[in-house]
Short mmCIF file of C-alpha atoms in Angstrom, two decimals:
data_model
loop_
_atom_site.label_atom_id
_atom_site.label_comp_id
_atom_site.label_asym_id
_atom_site.label_seq_id
_atom_site.Cartn_x
_atom_site.Cartn_y
_atom_site.Cartn_z
CA UNK A 1 49.22 20.26 -110.06
CA UNK A 2 48.62 23.90 -111.01
CA UNK A 3 47.76 24.96 -114.51
CA UNK A 4 50.88 26.32 -116.21
CA UNK A 5 49.26 29.53 -117.43
CA UNK A 6 47.87 30.17 -113.96
CA UNK A 7 51.39 29.84 -112.55
CA UNK A 8 52.73 32.28 -115.15
CA UNK A 9 49.99 34.80 -114.40
CA UNK A 10 50.58 34.50 -110.66
CA UNK A 11 54.33 34.85 -111.20
CA UNK A 12 53.74 38.00 -113.31
CA UNK A 13 51.63 39.43 -110.49
CA UNK A 14 54.32 38.40 -108.00
CA UNK A 15 51.92 36.42 -105.82
CA UNK A 16 53.38 32.91 -106.11
CA UNK A 17 53.55 31.14 -102.75
CA UNK A 18 56.57 28.97 -101.84
CA UNK A 19 54.87 25.75 -102.97
CA UNK A 20 53.90 27.20 -106.33
CA UNK A 21 57.39 28.62 -106.83
CA UNK A 22 58.91 25.20 -106.10
CA UNK A 23 56.42 23.58 -108.51
CA UNK A 24 57.25 26.10 -111.26
CA UNK A 25 61.02 25.82 -110.82
CA UNK A 26 60.73 22.04 -110.97
CA UNK A 27 58.61 22.14 -114.14
CA UNK A 28 60.92 24.63 -115.84
CA UNK A 29 63.54 21.89 -116.09
CA UNK A 30 61.43 20.69 -119.03
CA UNK A 31 62.39 22.52 -122.29
CA UNK A 32 58.73 22.48 -123.42
CA UNK A 33 57.68 24.35 -120.28
CA UNK A 34 60.52 26.86 -120.76
CA UNK A 35 59.31 27.40 -124.34
CA UNK A 36 55.76 27.94 -123.04
CA UNK A 37 57.07 30.50 -120.53
CA UNK A 38 59.08 32.28 -123.22
CA UNK A 39 56.02 32.45 -125.48
CA UNK A 40 53.87 33.65 -122.59
CA UNK A 41 56.30 36.53 -121.99
CA UNK A 42 56.59 37.30 -125.71
CA UNK A 43 52.79 37.40 -125.97
CA UNK A 44 52.70 39.72 -122.93
CA UNK A 45 55.16 42.06 -124.67
CA UNK A 46 53.25 41.91 -127.98
CA UNK A 47 49.94 42.54 -126.21
CA UNK A 48 51.53 45.48 -124.41
CA UNK A 49 52.82 47.00 -127.67
CA UNK A 50 49.60 46.37 -129.60
CA UNK A 51 47.28 47.58 -126.84
CA UNK A 52 49.26 50.82 -126.40
CA UNK A 53 49.25 51.34 -130.20
CA UNK A 54 45.46 50.91 -130.22
CA UNK A 55 45.24 53.44 -127.41
CA UNK A 56 47.02 56.00 -129.60
CA UNK A 57 44.77 55.39 -132.58
CA UNK A 58 41.70 55.71 -130.36
CA UNK A 59 43.01 58.94 -128.86
CA UNK A 60 43.49 60.67 -132.21
CA UNK A 61 40.48 59.20 -134.00
CA UNK A 62 38.11 61.97 -135.18
CA UNK A 63 35.24 59.46 -135.27
CA UNK A 64 35.19 58.43 -131.66
CA UNK A 65 32.48 60.86 -130.52
CA UNK A 66 30.28 60.52 -133.60
CA UNK A 67 26.99 58.57 -133.79
CA UNK A 68 27.42 54.82 -133.99
CA UNK A 69 25.94 54.55 -137.50
CA UNK A 70 28.84 56.57 -138.85
CA UNK A 71 31.40 54.04 -137.72
CA UNK A 72 30.93 51.40 -140.47
CA UNK A 73 31.01 54.10 -143.16
CA UNK A 74 33.99 55.81 -141.57
CA UNK A 75 35.77 52.50 -141.16
CA UNK A 76 35.16 51.60 -144.82
CA UNK A 77 36.44 55.00 -145.96
CA UNK A 78 39.40 54.78 -143.65
CA UNK A 79 40.28 51.31 -144.89
CA UNK A 80 40.02 52.57 -148.49
CA UNK A 81 42.20 55.57 -147.84
CA UNK A 82 44.73 53.60 -145.83
CA UNK A 83 44.82 50.85 -148.44
CA UNK A 84 45.27 53.40 -151.21
CA UNK A 85 48.04 55.16 -149.34
CA UNK A 86 49.62 51.82 -148.51
CA UNK A 87 49.63 50.68 -152.13
CA UNK A 88 51.00 53.98 -153.39
CA UNK A 89 53.60 54.50 -150.71
CA UNK A 90 57.26 53.98 -151.62
CA UNK A 91 58.45 51.73 -148.78
CA UNK A 92 57.76 54.04 -145.85
CA UNK A 93 59.09 53.55 -142.39
CA UNK A 94 56.70 53.39 -139.43
CA UNK A 95 56.11 55.82 -136.58
CA UNK A 96 58.82 56.82 -134.14
CA UNK A 97 58.89 55.56 -130.59
CA UNK A 98 60.81 56.92 -127.63
CA UNK A 99 63.96 54.90 -127.13
CA UNK A 100 65.64 56.79 -124.34
CA UNK A 101 65.05 59.79 -122.14
CA UNK A 102 67.47 61.61 -119.88
CA UNK A 103 66.57 64.62 -117.74
CA UNK A 104 63.49 66.79 -118.06
CA UNK A 105 61.69 66.20 -121.34
CA UNK A 106 58.14 66.51 -122.59
CA UNK A 107 56.26 64.65 -125.29
CA UNK A 108 52.78 65.85 -126.19
CA UNK A 109 50.45 64.10 -128.59
CA UNK A 110 48.22 66.20 -130.90
CA UNK A 111 45.26 65.80 -128.51
CA UNK A 112 47.32 67.29 -125.67
CA UNK A 113 47.87 64.03 -123.84
CA UNK A 114 51.19 62.42 -123.01
CA UNK A 115 51.93 59.13 -124.72
CA UNK A 116 52.13 55.89 -122.81
CA UNK A 117 55.47 54.15 -122.75
CA UNK A 118 56.49 52.64 -126.09
CA UNK A 119 53.47 54.21 -127.75
CA UNK A 120 53.99 55.08 -131.45
CA UNK A 121 54.24 58.85 -131.91
CA UNK A 122 51.76 60.21 -134.43
CA UNK A 123 52.20 63.23 -136.70
CA UNK A 124 51.85 66.44 -134.72
CA UNK A 125 53.55 65.10 -131.61
CA UNK A 126 55.57 67.82 -129.91
CA UNK A 127 58.89 67.00 -128.26
CA UNK A 128 60.97 69.23 -126.01
CA UNK A 129 63.96 68.97 -123.72
CA UNK A 130 65.15 71.08 -120.80
CA UNK A 131 68.71 71.84 -119.73
CA UNK A 132 70.96 68.76 -119.47
CA UNK A 133 68.20 66.65 -120.99
CA UNK A 134 68.20 64.44 -124.04
CA UNK A 135 65.47 62.59 -125.90
CA UNK A 136 66.15 59.80 -128.35
CA UNK A 137 63.58 58.56 -130.86
CA UNK A 138 63.85 55.49 -133.05
CA UNK A 139 62.04 54.50 -136.23
CA UNK A 140 61.44 50.89 -137.29
CA UNK A 141 63.99 51.19 -140.12
CA UNK A 142 66.76 51.90 -137.60
CA UNK A 143 66.80 55.68 -138.00
CA UNK A 144 67.47 57.43 -134.71
CA UNK A 145 66.90 61.09 -133.89
CA UNK A 146 68.39 62.61 -130.75
CA UNK A 147 67.05 65.92 -129.51
CA UNK A 148 69.76 67.70 -127.50
CA UNK A 149 69.26 69.81 -124.36
CA UNK A 150 67.13 72.98 -124.55
CA UNK A 151 65.54 72.02 -127.86
CA UNK A 152 62.06 71.52 -129.19
CA UNK A 153 60.50 70.14 -132.32
CA UNK A 154 57.46 68.51 -133.82
CA UNK A 155 57.04 65.26 -135.74
CA UNK A 156 55.42 66.29 -139.01
CA UNK A 157 54.64 62.76 -140.25
CA UNK A 158 54.30 59.31 -138.76
CA UNK A 159 54.87 57.02 -141.70
CA UNK A 160 58.19 58.57 -142.65
CA UNK A 161 61.01 60.32 -140.89
CA UNK A 162 59.99 63.98 -140.73
CA UNK A 163 60.87 66.40 -137.95
CA UNK A 164 60.55 70.17 -137.69
CA UNK A 165 63.14 71.61 -135.32
CA UNK A 166 61.82 74.74 -133.61
CA UNK A 167 64.81 75.53 -131.47
CA UNK A 168 68.06 73.94 -130.39
CA UNK A 169 69.86 70.99 -131.93
CA UNK A 170 69.19 67.47 -133.10
CA UNK A 171 71.45 64.70 -134.31
CA UNK A 172 70.16 62.00 -136.60
CA UNK A 173 71.46 58.73 -137.93
CA UNK A 174 69.23 58.07 -140.90
CA UNK A 175 68.92 54.60 -142.39
CA UNK A 176 68.84 54.33 -146.19
CA UNK A 177 65.58 55.96 -147.34
CA UNK A 178 63.53 55.55 -150.48
CA UNK A 179 64.50 58.19 -153.05
CA UNK A 180 60.79 59.01 -153.45
CA UNK A 181 60.32 59.53 -149.76
CA UNK A 182 63.45 60.94 -148.15
CA UNK A 183 63.68 61.86 -144.51
CA UNK A 184 62.85 65.54 -143.94
CA UNK A 185 64.29 67.79 -141.27
CA UNK A 186 63.04 71.37 -141.34
CA UNK A 187 63.74 74.57 -139.43
CA UNK A 188 62.30 78.07 -139.84
CA UNK A 189 65.03 78.87 -142.35
CA UNK A 190 65.65 75.70 -144.30
CA UNK A 191 64.81 72.09 -144.98
CA UNK A 192 67.26 69.18 -145.10
CA UNK A 193 66.39 66.25 -147.34
CA UNK A 194 68.14 63.07 -146.35
CA UNK A 195 68.50 59.69 -148.06
CA UNK A 196 70.64 58.03 -145.39
CA UNK A 197 73.39 59.63 -143.37
CA UNK A 198 74.50 60.99 -140.04
CA UNK A 199 74.34 64.69 -139.34
CA UNK A 200 73.58 67.39 -136.78
CA UNK A 201 71.04 70.14 -137.42
CA UNK A 202 70.75 73.22 -135.24
CA UNK A 203 68.58 76.29 -135.30
CA UNK A 204 69.52 79.36 -133.30
CA UNK A 205 69.11 83.13 -133.68
CA UNK A 206 67.59 82.89 -137.14
CA UNK A 207 70.31 80.67 -138.59
CA UNK A 208 70.32 76.97 -139.40
CA UNK A 209 73.54 74.97 -139.42
CA UNK A 210 73.85 71.49 -140.81
CA UNK A 211 77.00 69.48 -140.07
CA UNK A 212 77.24 66.25 -142.05
CA UNK A 213 79.34 63.35 -140.76
CA UNK A 214 78.49 60.79 -143.42
CA UNK A 215 76.51 60.72 -146.65
CA UNK A 216 75.04 63.75 -148.39
CA UNK A 217 72.18 66.02 -147.42
CA UNK A 218 70.36 68.58 -149.56
CA UNK A 219 69.81 71.79 -147.63
CA UNK A 220 67.23 74.09 -149.19
CA UNK A 221 65.56 77.37 -148.29
CA UNK A 222 61.92 78.26 -148.80
CA UNK A 223 62.63 80.01 -152.12
CA UNK A 224 63.87 76.74 -153.63
CA UNK A 225 67.60 77.45 -153.53
CA UNK A 226 69.56 74.42 -152.38
CA UNK A 227 73.02 73.08 -151.76
CA UNK A 228 74.37 69.59 -151.26
CA UNK A 229 76.28 69.22 -148.03
CA UNK A 230 78.74 66.33 -148.00
CA UNK A 231 80.84 64.56 -145.35
CA UNK A 232 82.84 66.94 -143.20
CA UNK A 233 81.00 69.94 -144.61
CA UNK A 234 78.75 72.46 -142.92
CA UNK A 235 75.74 74.02 -144.59
CA UNK A 236 74.41 77.33 -143.28
CA UNK A 237 71.06 78.93 -144.07
CA UNK A 238 69.83 82.30 -142.85
CA UNK A 239 66.74 84.18 -143.94
CA UNK A 240 67.21 87.51 -142.14
CA UNK A 241 68.41 90.19 -142.71
CA UNK A 242 69.27 88.72 -146.12
CA UNK A 243 68.84 85.19 -147.39
CA UNK A 244 72.11 83.29 -147.21
CA UNK A 245 72.80 79.68 -148.11
CA UNK A 246 76.33 78.37 -148.30
CA UNK A 247 78.54 75.36 -147.66
CA UNK A 248 81.91 75.37 -145.96
CA UNK A 249 84.41 72.57 -145.57
CA UNK A 250 86.33 70.32 -147.93
CA UNK A 251 85.18 69.67 -151.52
CA UNK A 252 82.14 71.97 -151.49
CA UNK A 253 79.78 71.07 -154.34
CA UNK A 254 77.52 73.23 -156.39
CA UNK A 255 73.76 72.78 -155.92
CA UNK B 1 80.82 53.64 -136.93
CA UNK B 2 77.42 55.15 -137.60
CA UNK B 3 76.50 52.54 -140.19
CA UNK B 4 77.17 49.93 -137.52
CA UNK B 5 74.89 51.83 -135.16
CA UNK B 6 72.18 52.07 -137.83
CA UNK B 7 72.42 48.34 -138.45
CA UNK B 8 72.47 47.52 -134.74
CA UNK B 9 69.55 49.90 -134.11
CA UNK B 10 67.52 48.21 -136.81
CA UNK B 11 68.25 44.78 -135.37
CA UNK B 12 67.57 46.07 -131.86
CA UNK B 13 64.16 47.35 -132.95
CA UNK B 14 63.38 44.13 -134.82
CA UNK B 15 64.04 42.15 -131.63
CA UNK B 16 62.53 44.74 -129.32
CA UNK B 17 59.47 42.71 -128.30
CA UNK B 18 61.57 39.65 -127.48
CA UNK B 19 63.93 41.72 -125.35
CA UNK B 20 60.96 43.39 -123.65
CA UNK B 21 59.56 39.91 -122.99
CA UNK B 22 62.82 38.83 -121.39
CA UNK B 23 63.00 41.99 -119.26
CA UNK B 24 59.38 41.46 -118.20
CA UNK B 25 60.45 38.01 -117.04
CA UNK B 26 63.23 39.59 -114.97
CA UNK B 27 61.36 42.50 -113.37
CA UNK B 28 57.66 41.52 -113.86
CA UNK B 29 56.64 45.12 -114.34
CA UNK B 30 55.94 46.74 -117.72
CA UNK B 31 57.12 50.24 -116.78
CA UNK B 32 60.40 49.00 -115.31
CA UNK B 33 60.94 46.71 -118.29
CA UNK B 34 60.41 49.66 -120.66
CA UNK B 35 62.90 51.75 -118.66
CA UNK B 36 65.42 48.93 -118.84
CA UNK B 37 64.85 48.60 -122.57
CA UNK B 38 65.80 52.26 -123.00
CA UNK B 39 68.86 51.82 -120.78
CA UNK B 40 69.96 48.84 -122.84
CA UNK B 41 69.69 50.88 -126.03
CA UNK B 42 71.76 53.69 -124.50
CA UNK B 43 74.37 51.13 -123.47
CA UNK B 44 74.31 49.82 -127.04
CA UNK B 45 74.98 53.27 -128.52
CA UNK B 46 77.85 53.77 -126.06
CA UNK B 47 79.33 50.35 -126.85
CA UNK B 48 79.01 51.07 -130.55
CA UNK B 49 80.77 54.43 -130.16
CA UNK B 50 83.64 52.65 -128.38
CA UNK B 51 83.88 50.20 -131.27
CA UNK B 52 82.95 47.24 -129.08
CA UNK B 53 82.44 44.02 -131.00
CA UNK B 54 78.90 42.72 -130.44
CA UNK B 55 78.71 39.30 -132.03
CA UNK B 56 75.41 38.10 -130.57
CA UNK B 57 73.18 41.18 -130.18
CA UNK B 58 70.17 39.49 -128.46
CA UNK B 59 72.43 37.79 -125.89
CA UNK B 60 74.38 41.03 -125.36
CA UNK B 61 71.16 42.99 -124.77
CA UNK B 62 69.76 40.40 -122.37
CA UNK B 63 73.02 40.38 -120.41
CA UNK B 64 73.12 44.17 -120.16
CA UNK B 65 69.42 44.32 -119.22
CA UNK B 66 69.77 41.68 -116.53
CA UNK B 67 72.85 43.39 -115.04
CA UNK B 68 71.10 46.76 -115.05
CA UNK B 69 68.09 45.24 -113.28
CA UNK B 70 70.30 43.62 -110.64
CA UNK B 71 72.31 46.82 -110.22
CA UNK B 72 69.07 48.79 -109.84
CA UNK B 73 67.79 46.45 -107.17
CA UNK B 74 71.08 46.63 -105.29
CA UNK B 75 71.29 50.43 -105.47
CA UNK B 76 67.71 50.85 -104.28
CA UNK B 77 68.39 48.39 -101.46
CA UNK B 78 64.99 46.96 -102.05
CA UNK B 79 63.51 44.51 -104.46
CA UNK B 80 59.89 44.63 -105.50
CA UNK B 81 60.59 41.20 -106.88
CA UNK B 82 62.73 38.84 -104.87
CA UNK B 83 65.71 37.98 -107.03
CA UNK B 84 65.40 34.27 -107.55
CA UNK B 85 68.60 33.04 -109.14
CA UNK B 86 67.09 29.66 -110.04
CA UNK B 87 64.21 31.30 -111.94
CA UNK B 88 66.59 33.81 -113.53
CA UNK B 89 68.79 30.98 -114.78
CA UNK B 90 65.75 29.23 -116.25
CA UNK B 91 64.67 32.49 -117.86
CA UNK B 92 68.08 32.88 -119.51
CA UNK B 93 67.89 29.30 -120.68
CA UNK B 94 64.37 29.84 -122.06
CA UNK B 95 65.47 32.82 -124.15
CA UNK B 96 68.61 31.09 -125.42
CA UNK B 97 66.47 28.29 -126.80
CA UNK B 98 64.41 29.49 -129.77
CA UNK B 99 62.08 27.82 -132.21
CA UNK B 100 59.92 28.54 -135.25
CA UNK B 101 56.96 29.76 -133.19
CA UNK B 102 59.08 32.68 -132.01
CA UNK B 103 58.86 34.45 -135.40
CA UNK B 104 57.71 37.78 -133.97
CA UNK B 105 55.77 39.22 -136.87
CA UNK B 106 53.94 35.98 -137.61
CA UNK B 107 53.16 35.61 -133.93
CA UNK B 108 51.96 39.22 -133.67
CA UNK B 109 49.59 38.70 -136.64
CA UNK B 110 48.29 35.43 -135.23
CA UNK B 111 47.78 37.01 -131.82
CA UNK B 112 45.86 39.93 -133.36
CA UNK B 113 43.64 37.53 -135.31
CA UNK B 114 42.95 35.49 -132.18
CA UNK B 115 42.14 38.64 -130.19
CA UNK B 116 39.52 39.62 -132.76
CA UNK B 117 37.58 36.52 -131.87
CA UNK B 118 37.47 37.33 -128.18
CA UNK B 119 34.33 38.74 -126.58
CA UNK B 120 34.58 42.45 -125.80
CA UNK B 121 34.83 42.01 -122.02
CA UNK B 122 37.75 39.60 -122.46
CA UNK B 123 39.62 41.99 -124.73
CA UNK B 124 38.91 44.80 -122.27
CA UNK B 125 40.61 42.74 -119.57
CA UNK B 126 43.67 42.35 -121.82
CA UNK B 127 43.74 46.10 -122.46
CA UNK B 128 43.60 46.87 -118.77
CA UNK B 129 46.35 44.43 -117.86
CA UNK B 130 48.70 44.81 -120.86
CA UNK B 131 47.79 48.18 -122.41
CA UNK B 132 47.19 50.31 -119.34
CA UNK B 133 49.40 47.89 -117.33
CA UNK B 134 47.05 48.04 -114.37
CA UNK B 135 47.95 45.84 -111.40
CA UNK B 136 45.64 42.87 -110.90
CA UNK B 137 44.35 44.37 -107.64
CA UNK B 138 43.30 47.61 -109.40
CA UNK B 139 41.55 45.69 -112.18
CA UNK B 140 39.73 43.65 -109.54
CA UNK B 141 38.54 46.84 -107.84
CA UNK B 142 37.39 48.34 -111.18
CA UNK B 143 35.51 45.19 -112.09
CA UNK B 144 34.09 44.50 -108.64
CA UNK B 145 35.79 41.11 -108.51
CA UNK B 146 38.45 39.52 -106.33
CA UNK B 147 42.12 39.52 -107.45
CA UNK B 148 42.00 35.73 -107.50
CA UNK B 149 39.04 35.78 -109.88
CA UNK B 150 40.82 38.27 -112.16
CA UNK B 151 43.95 36.13 -112.23
CA UNK B 152 41.86 33.06 -113.00
CA UNK B 153 40.13 34.90 -115.86
CA UNK B 154 43.49 36.12 -117.20
CA UNK B 155 44.95 32.61 -116.98
CA UNK B 156 42.03 31.18 -118.94
CA UNK B 157 42.25 33.96 -121.49
CA UNK B 158 45.98 33.64 -122.01
CA UNK B 159 45.70 29.86 -122.35
CA UNK B 160 42.98 30.27 -125.01
CA UNK B 161 45.09 32.85 -126.84
CA UNK B 162 48.24 30.70 -126.68
CA UNK B 163 46.33 27.68 -128.05
CA UNK B 164 44.74 29.78 -130.78
CA UNK B 165 48.10 31.28 -131.81
CA UNK B 166 49.71 27.84 -131.90
CA UNK B 167 46.88 26.45 -134.07
CA UNK B 168 47.14 29.37 -136.49
CA UNK B 169 50.92 29.16 -136.82
CA UNK B 170 50.80 25.42 -137.41
CA UNK B 171 48.01 25.80 -139.95
CA UNK B 172 50.14 28.37 -141.82
CA UNK B 173 53.07 25.98 -141.84
CA UNK B 174 51.04 23.12 -143.30
CA UNK B 175 49.19 25.30 -145.84
#
């Protein structure tokens, strides 16, 4: 009788012969064998996610080409810094991952490489879409960000939701965020601070428009002026030729 | 509407690895399974927008993923994996039955701890197969070994890891 793990590995590689397939099908009548198969597949998925995550960390590590004696010191410092940041952080979310892609899109990590599938996207990752394309990112807290066609942006953080939209339009459904660490969506003209809502942000011809479907978003310009944009309202920010910041729609509130 | 999508998205992400595991069982290819995972999420957003009632999210996602895989095979008029309905039925059964050892985050931690104890060459093999998702034949070429020898090494490695994870999880439960 074949070893169960050997059968699973051969099945994964699609090289089971007829006898082995018959043996496996017969043994899978046993709930314990089905549980072993399920766990084998779950471990394969976890290994895949963890190995690709390690690949990302290795790719962006500034220590990888340094002398070997630096590694223990660097690791100790890194652990200290990470631990300090971890202890001080107000319930951050994790890095975004690509959930769905349609059409011609590009994702470029800070080192210029393209991420592997399901790889966590680190701060500095550039995202762009062509005509008729769409790119959807998801964060572990359930926040989703959808970059519409002909748009580009950059992820400005990887332990919180933070996106800088360079051009085009994005729609986000933001899960409830910590008040100390709201989600940030910036353009050249303004920055939207979000605690949990659904909205669309666009940047075109020097103007930023923010349309809020649910919740409330603070839209602010670089000089500190800000307005609260509520459900059904549209916030507009323009820096040239004169700075403009206003809200239209029902029940406009003062900043 | 959107709060439902936020909630469903969060639950989808929490169960992502289990769904990926199921899809791997269906298509036996990491890249295809990842593509299917994305398609399932898109289907979820569409269903949510239509106000569809999704009572059992994991079962709904598995059903959509399986149907998409079958549809893909039919439309391509080729199957890299022969669709074996008996195995597919057993796979569905396996993922309907759950137990305590399936707690994803505990399992992920245990797996990481067990990997740390592996010799470097063994972990490198895991990275090639599950990180870079190299086919067994390519790994064999890289390592100057036969595919059969690579599969044997992987089998041994995965058995050791599975045993180690089980021991750790049980030790946690009794502690």
